[in-house]
């Protein structure tokens, strides 16, 4: 199930822009409320713009408005994913899979402006250092990772867009305990129950297996030492972030000089090992929503 071996070439992306820092503002409260109402469906979103059918027959001005409409549909779904539990997102996406398409069209548009896509960094890391590892890709999108490495990859997301992907909530994946060498979360710790996702990763990892996380830095900022706090949570859950080879790094976007700086570090990445320590679970941990920039 969701197990694949594929050969492929890797692509790179260029661009220059990124997202706006996430915050629990009025609009995220509003979309949280929307997600808590019965069903997320196109009824609760602006209607489709017609761009998905190629925008044929639309004037330049109509196409401009259509793009804005698609962007707002993406941002509403995005905020909902960040402000609800994974199980609820799973139920809603299963009952309306087109939400996934709208989301991913917008996500790809955003990613096309990033100088570095953290997924590509992870793919290179696997290709160089972990050719034999069995991998679980949690929140895989359309399983780009599985398509670009030769490893066995179990790919999970809310909706299965192709045969590589198994649809599920990543708090409960259909794998036995201690079966994978690496668990990847690339920009996918989206629900409010992050701790459940991390515990699930711990369950399926072999002892000394690696958890590799890439996340949007601004989700963990705004309170003192947000990223340190996140690594302390990882430690409590039985991961070792401090051992040799395990690290926290920042992925910088470039400023106009082509040089990264602290202000525009968009992503951070964590690599940690599963230890045999029993996890200590304390409630109440979550990160902020990531609000993507309007384009
Ligand atoms: N990892 C991919 C996709 C990132 S977008 C990449 O880097 O390109 C985040 C993905 O996480 C989305 O596809 C979303 O559907 C998925 N996701 C978020 N919460 C999830 C959950 N609870 N269970 C399964 N997938 C989830």
Tab-separated table of C-alpha atoms and ligand atoms in Angstrom:
chain	number	residue	atom	x	y	z
A	1	UNK	CA	0.000	0.000	0.000
A	2	UNK	CA	1.521	3.325	-1.066
A	3	UNK	CA	4.791	1.484	-1.602
A	4	UNK	CA	6.744	2.473	-4.659
A	5	UNK	CA	10.029	2.303	-6.408
A	6	UNK	CA	10.588	4.877	-9.084
A	7	UNK	CA	13.400	6.304	-11.092
A	8	UNK	CA	13.307	9.863	-12.128
A	9	UNK	CA	15.226	13.068	-12.617
A	10	UNK	CA	15.017	15.895	-10.189
A	11	UNK	CA	13.825	19.325	-11.094
A	12	UNK	CA	14.815	22.641	-9.554
A	13	UNK	CA	12.806	25.775	-9.046
A	14	UNK	CA	13.698	29.439	-9.179
A	15	UNK	CA	12.012	32.625	-8.140
A	16	UNK	CA	12.148	35.198	-5.496
A	17	UNK	CA	9.223	35.491	-3.210
A	18	UNK	CA	7.706	33.930	-0.148
A	19	UNK	CA	4.885	33.998	2.313
A	20	UNK	CA	3.759	36.451	4.919
A	21	UNK	CA	4.255	35.508	8.560
A	22	UNK	CA	1.408	33.395	9.887
A	23	UNK	CA	-0.788	34.754	12.615
A	24	UNK	CA	-4.099	33.874	14.195
A	25	UNK	CA	-5.905	36.859	12.826
A	26	UNK	CA	-9.585	37.496	12.287
A	27	UNK	CA	-9.661	35.753	8.946
A	28	UNK	CA	-8.066	32.590	10.324
A	29	UNK	CA	-10.624	32.561	13.131
A	30	UNK	CA	-13.302	32.931	10.498
A	31	UNK	CA	-11.992	30.048	8.423
A	32	UNK	CA	-11.580	27.924	11.550
A	33	UNK	CA	-15.248	28.485	12.143
A	34	UNK	CA	-15.989	27.540	8.537
A	35	UNK	CA	-14.090	24.307	8.911
A	36	UNK	CA	-15.997	23.475	12.046
A	37	UNK	CA	-19.295	23.893	10.287
A	38	UNK	CA	-20.672	20.749	8.758
A	39	UNK	CA	-18.933	20.269	5.413
A	40	UNK	CA	-16.239	22.173	3.621
A	41	UNK	CA	-17.515	22.222	0.114
A	42	UNK	CA	-17.485	24.565	-2.815
A	43	UNK	CA	-20.587	26.012	-1.202
A	44	UNK	CA	-18.379	27.614	1.452
A	45	UNK	CA	-15.766	28.790	-1.036
A	46	UNK	CA	-15.839	31.348	-3.809
A	47	UNK	CA	-17.034	29.607	-6.961
A	48	UNK	CA	-14.452	28.269	-9.394
A	49	UNK	CA	-13.068	30.923	-11.703
A	50	UNK	CA	-13.014	28.878	-14.891
A	51	UNK	CA	-9.226	29.149	-15.077
A	52	UNK	CA	-8.853	25.424	-14.454
A	53	UNK	CA	-10.374	24.827	-17.882
A	54	UNK	CA	-7.620	26.977	-19.384
A	55	UNK	CA	-9.405	30.307	-19.123
A	56	UNK	CA	-10.457	30.030	-22.772
A	57	UNK	CA	-12.858	32.719	-23.856
A	58	UNK	CA	-11.915	35.024	-20.944
A	59	UNK	CA	-10.598	38.517	-21.601
A	60	UNK	CA	-7.275	39.599	-20.049
A	61	UNK	CA	-9.164	41.442	-17.312
A	62	UNK	CA	-11.417	38.455	-16.666
A	63	UNK	CA	-8.351	36.218	-16.429
A	64	UNK	CA	-6.793	38.605	-13.918
A	65	UNK	CA	-9.919	38.457	-11.734
A	66	UNK	CA	-10.108	34.692	-12.209
A	67	UNK	CA	-6.546	34.309	-10.918
A	68	UNK	CA	-7.403	36.413	-7.857
A	69	UNK	CA	-10.430	34.208	-7.224
A	70	UNK	CA	-8.352	31.011	-7.478
A	71	UNK	CA	-5.829	32.574	-5.084
A	72	UNK	CA	-8.517	33.340	-2.535
A	73	UNK	CA	-9.912	29.779	-2.773
A	74	UNK	CA	-6.393	28.452	-2.093
A	75	UNK	CA	-5.869	30.729	0.904
A	76	UNK	CA	-9.193	29.796	2.495
A	77	UNK	CA	-8.450	26.057	2.250
A	78	UNK	CA	-4.890	26.627	3.451
A	79	UNK	CA	-6.057	28.425	6.570
A	80	UNK	CA	-8.613	25.753	7.243
A	81	UNK	CA	-5.973	23.042	7.111
A	82	UNK	CA	-3.904	24.932	9.668
A	83	UNK	CA	-6.770	25.577	12.048
A	84	UNK	CA	-8.447	22.190	12.313
A	85	UNK	CA	-7.536	18.664	13.428
A	86	UNK	CA	-6.162	16.264	10.820
A	87	UNK	CA	-9.094	13.870	11.248
A	88	UNK	CA	-11.593	16.601	10.382
A	89	UNK	CA	-9.545	17.690	7.368
A	90	UNK	CA	-9.493	14.075	6.209
A	91	UNK	CA	-13.295	13.742	6.438
A	92	UNK	CA	-13.826	17.010	4.588
A	93	UNK	CA	-11.288	16.342	1.829
A	94	UNK	CA	-12.654	12.858	1.312
A	95	UNK	CA	-16.168	14.201	0.884
A	96	UNK	CA	-14.958	16.906	-1.497
A	97	UNK	CA	-11.662	15.902	-3.187
A	98	UNK	CA	-11.716	18.989	-5.427
A	99	UNK	CA	-10.530	20.942	-2.352
A	100	UNK	CA	-7.230	19.116	-2.758
A	101	UNK	CA	-6.905	20.204	-6.408
A	102	UNK	CA	-7.608	23.846	-5.590
A	103	UNK	CA	-5.155	23.684	-2.697
A	104	UNK	CA	-2.373	22.140	-4.734
A	105	UNK	CA	-2.775	24.447	-7.688
A	106	UNK	CA	-2.272	27.370	-5.280
A	107	UNK	CA	0.539	25.620	-3.417
A	108	UNK	CA	2.445	24.955	-6.653
A	109	UNK	CA	1.980	28.581	-7.669
A	110	UNK	CA	3.467	29.737	-4.356
A	111	UNK	CA	6.322	27.217	-4.555
A	112	UNK	CA	7.243	28.350	-8.058
A	113	UNK	CA	8.394	31.654	-6.492
A	114	UNK	CA	10.662	30.068	-3.861
A	115	UNK	CA	14.379	30.097	-4.636
A	116	UNK	CA	14.688	26.828	-2.710
A	117	UNK	CA	11.969	24.233	-2.366
A	118	UNK	CA	12.671	22.272	0.840
A	119	UNK	CA	11.298	19.101	-0.753
A	120	UNK	CA	14.097	19.220	-3.322
A	121	UNK	CA	16.677	19.546	-0.544
A	122	UNK	CA	15.198	16.455	1.120
A	123	UNK	CA	15.171	14.513	-2.152
A	124	UNK	CA	18.873	15.316	-2.694
A	125	UNK	CA	19.682	14.288	0.878
A	126	UNK	CA	17.978	10.900	0.346
A	127	UNK	CA	19.656	10.391	-3.023
A	128	UNK	CA	23.087	11.148	-1.545
A	129	UNK	CA	22.976	9.670	1.939
A	130	UNK	CA	20.069	7.271	2.329
A	131	UNK	CA	19.711	5.300	-0.876
A	132	UNK	CA	18.560	2.129	0.878
A	133	UNK	CA	16.256	3.668	3.487
A	134	UNK	CA	12.564	2.800	3.680
A	135	UNK	CA	10.716	6.105	3.829
A	136	UNK	CA	7.308	7.379	4.919
A	137	UNK	CA	6.374	10.697	3.283
A	138	UNK	CA	3.686	12.220	5.496
A	139	UNK	CA	1.560	14.803	3.662
A	140	UNK	CA	3.184	13.939	0.330
A	141	UNK	CA	0.954	15.980	-2.012
A	142	UNK	CA	1.125	14.180	-5.339
A	143	UNK	CA	4.145	12.089	-4.179
A	144	UNK	CA	6.906	13.969	-5.940
A	145	UNK	CA	9.398	12.525	-3.464
A	146	UNK	CA	8.435	8.909	-4.314
A	147	UNK	CA	8.687	9.689	-8.005
A	148	UNK	CA	12.252	10.986	-7.704
A	149	UNK	CA	14.096	8.455	-5.557
A	150	UNK	CA	14.749	4.736	-5.972
A	151	UNK	CA	13.849	3.957	-2.351
A	152	UNK	CA	10.746	2.225	-1.095
A	153	UNK	CA	8.480	5.154	-0.189
A	154	UNK	CA	5.117	4.981	1.582
A	155	UNK	CA	3.306	8.157	0.534
A	156	UNK	CA	0.349	9.524	2.527
A	157	UNK	CA	-2.000	12.435	2.042
A	158	UNK	CA	-5.635	13.430	2.577
A	159	UNK	CA	-6.531	12.533	-1.007
A	160	UNK	CA	-4.893	10.021	-3.334
A	161	UNK	CA	-4.162	11.748	-6.627
A	162	UNK	CA	-2.229	8.816	-8.083
A	163	UNK	CA	-1.438	5.177	-7.321
A	164	UNK	CA	1.627	6.073	-5.251
A	165	UNK	CA	-0.472	7.842	-2.616
A	166	UNK	CA	-2.508	6.247	0.160
A	167	UNK	CA	-5.296	8.510	1.429
A	168	UNK	CA	-5.377	8.846	5.216
A	169	UNK	CA	-4.907	11.238	8.116
A	170	UNK	CA	-1.204	11.218	8.950
A	171	UNK	CA	-2.056	10.814	12.633
A	172	UNK	CA	-3.010	7.220	11.665
A	173	UNK	CA	-1.093	5.648	8.807
A	174	UNK	CA	-1.513	2.001	7.810
A	175	UNK	CA	2.003	0.845	8.746
A	176	UNK	CA	3.147	-1.474	11.507
A	177	UNK	CA	5.292	-0.262	14.406
A	178	UNK	CA	9.020	0.164	13.735
A	179	UNK	CA	8.947	-0.399	9.983
A	180	UNK	CA	10.579	2.653	8.395
A	181	UNK	CA	14.044	4.226	8.480
A	182	UNK	CA	13.027	7.804	7.681
A	183	UNK	CA	9.833	9.798	8.201
A	184	UNK	CA	9.524	13.019	6.185
A	185	UNK	CA	7.170	15.902	6.980
A	186	UNK	CA	7.751	18.540	4.334
A	187	UNK	CA	5.500	21.551	5.069
A	188	UNK	CA	2.812	19.119	6.218
A	189	UNK	CA	2.534	19.598	10.009
A	190	UNK	CA	-0.626	21.496	9.234
A	191	UNK	CA	-3.329	20.356	11.637
A	192	UNK	CA	-3.740	21.666	15.165
A	193	UNK	CA	-2.735	18.220	16.514
A	194	UNK	CA	0.952	18.312	15.531
A	195	UNK	CA	1.881	16.142	18.527
A	196	UNK	CA	-0.320	13.304	17.197
A	197	UNK	CA	1.545	13.418	13.850
A	198	UNK	CA	4.918	13.319	15.603
A	199	UNK	CA	3.837	10.415	17.818
A	200	UNK	CA	2.683	8.531	14.733
A	201	UNK	CA	6.100	9.122	13.150
A	202	UNK	CA	7.718	7.773	16.294
A	203	UNK	CA	5.497	4.689	16.224
A	204	UNK	CA	6.393	3.700	12.647
A	205	UNK	CA	10.115	4.544	12.905
A	206	UNK	CA	12.714	1.946	13.784
A	207	UNK	CA	14.836	2.860	16.812
A	208	UNK	CA	17.567	5.220	15.565
A	209	UNK	CA	15.411	5.984	12.543
A	210	UNK	CA	15.335	9.598	11.366
A	211	UNK	CA	12.535	12.145	11.446
A	212	UNK	CA	13.148	14.936	8.937
A	213	UNK	CA	10.938	18.006	9.117
A	214	UNK	CA	10.864	21.121	6.939
A	215	UNK	CA	8.573	23.891	8.096
A	216	UNK	CA	7.807	27.547	7.574
A	217	UNK	CA	9.878	29.490	10.081
A	218	UNK	CA	7.286	32.186	10.704
A	219	UNK	CA	4.844	29.601	12.097
A	220	UNK	CA	7.135	29.162	15.093
A	221	UNK	CA	8.136	32.758	15.604
A	222	UNK	CA	6.478	35.570	17.500
A	223	UNK	CA	7.003	33.985	20.873
A	224	UNK	CA	10.403	33.643	22.505
A	225	UNK	CA	12.442	30.767	21.143
A	226	UNK	CA	9.604	29.234	19.122
A	227	UNK	CA	11.854	26.837	17.235
A	228	UNK	CA	13.747	25.842	20.385
A	229	UNK	CA	10.385	25.151	21.996
A	230	UNK	CA	9.499	22.926	19.056
A	231	UNK	CA	12.747	20.969	19.436
A	232	UNK	CA	12.063	20.594	23.168
A	233	UNK	CA	8.704	19.060	22.223
A	234	UNK	CA	10.532	16.671	19.887
A	235	UNK	CA	12.871	15.756	22.728
A	236	UNK	CA	9.976	15.074	25.093
A	237	UNK	CA	8.396	12.860	22.464
A	238	UNK	CA	11.514	10.684	22.450
A	239	UNK	CA	13.603	12.146	19.625
A	240	UNK	CA	17.239	13.180	19.901
A	241	UNK	CA	17.824	16.473	18.129
A	242	UNK	CA	21.249	17.144	19.579
A	243	UNK	CA	23.232	14.048	18.584
A	244	UNK	CA	25.914	14.050	15.906
A	245	UNK	CA	24.526	14.531	12.435
A	246	UNK	CA	21.173	15.719	13.717
A	247	UNK	CA	20.555	19.349	13.298
A	248	UNK	CA	18.408	22.364	12.806
A	249	UNK	CA	19.177	24.380	9.739
A	250	UNK	CA	17.585	27.321	8.041
A	251	UNK	CA	16.811	27.497	4.386
A	252	UNK	CA	17.225	31.015	3.230
A	253	UNK	CA	15.423	32.769	0.489
A	254	UNK	CA	17.590	35.254	-1.309
A	255	UNK	CA	17.397	38.968	-0.877
A	256	UNK	CA	17.913	41.310	-3.787
A	257	UNK	CA	21.698	40.853	-3.475
A	258	UNK	CA	21.297	37.128	-3.833
A	259	UNK	CA	22.441	36.681	-0.222
A	260	UNK	CA	20.279	35.212	2.477
A	261	UNK	CA	19.850	36.990	5.771
A	262	UNK	CA	18.056	36.347	9.045
A	263	UNK	CA	15.023	38.356	8.069
A	264	UNK	CA	14.166	36.341	5.011
A	265	UNK	CA	14.948	32.828	6.171
A	266	UNK	CA	11.722	31.225	5.127
A	267	UNK	CA	12.084	27.616	6.203
A	268	UNK	CA	13.821	25.657	8.904
A	269	UNK	CA	14.683	21.997	8.825
A	270	UNK	CA	15.097	19.555	11.666
A	271	UNK	CA	16.674	16.142	11.567
A	272	UNK	CA	16.364	14.004	14.700
A	273	UNK	CA	16.702	10.382	15.739
A	274	UNK	CA	14.118	8.192	17.414
A	275	UNK	CA	15.509	7.063	20.755
A	276	UNK	CA	14.232	4.265	22.974
A	277	UNK	CA	13.082	6.885	25.552
A	278	UNK	CA	9.375	6.772	26.260
A	279	UNK	CA	7.553	9.884	25.027
A	280	UNK	CA	6.207	12.349	27.545
A	281	UNK	CA	3.059	13.857	26.086
A	282	UNK	CA	1.961	17.276	27.289
A	283	UNK	CA	-1.166	18.771	25.743
A	284	UNK	CA	-1.632	22.150	24.191
A	285	UNK	CA	1.216	22.374	21.690
A	286	UNK	CA	0.523	23.777	18.225
A	287	UNK	CA	2.073	26.226	15.769
A	288	UNK	CA	0.625	29.205	13.969
A	289	UNK	CA	-1.037	29.035	10.578
A	290	UNK	CA	1.066	29.988	7.590
A	291	UNK	CA	-0.717	32.715	5.655
A	292	UNK	CA	0.529	32.769	2.078
A	293	UNK	CA	1.104	36.011	0.275
A	294	UNK	CA	-1.503	37.299	-2.156
A	295	UNK	CA	-0.087	37.357	-5.669
B	1	LIG	N1	5.126	17.501	1.113
B	1	LIG	C1	4.646	18.049	-0.140
B	1	LIG	C2	3.278	18.731	0.006
B	1	LIG	C3	3.242	19.881	0.996
B	1	LIG	S1	1.642	20.660	1.085
B	1	LIG	C4	5.655	19.036	-0.676
B	1	LIG	O1	6.520	19.494	0.075
B	1	LIG	O2	5.566	19.364	-1.863
B	1	LIG	C5	1.086	19.939	2.607
B	1	LIG	C6	0.380	18.624	2.362
B	1	LIG	O3	0.066	18.058	3.639
B	1	LIG	C7	-0.946	18.775	1.618
B	1	LIG	O4	-0.947	17.940	0.496
B	1	LIG	C8	-1.983	18.371	2.637
B	1	LIG	O5	-3.104	17.747	2.051
B	1	LIG	C9	-1.191	17.423	3.513
B	1	LIG	N2	-1.771	17.247	4.856
B	1	LIG	C10	-2.025	18.202	5.773
B	1	LIG	N3	-2.585	17.653	6.858
B	1	LIG	C11	-2.692	16.312	6.631
B	1	LIG	C12	-3.204	15.216	7.381
B	1	LIG	N4	-3.723	15.376	8.593
B	1	LIG	N5	-3.138	13.989	6.823
B	1	LIG	C13	-2.626	13.818	5.573
B	1	LIG	N6	-2.122	14.805	4.837
B	1	LIG	C14	-2.153	16.051	5.337
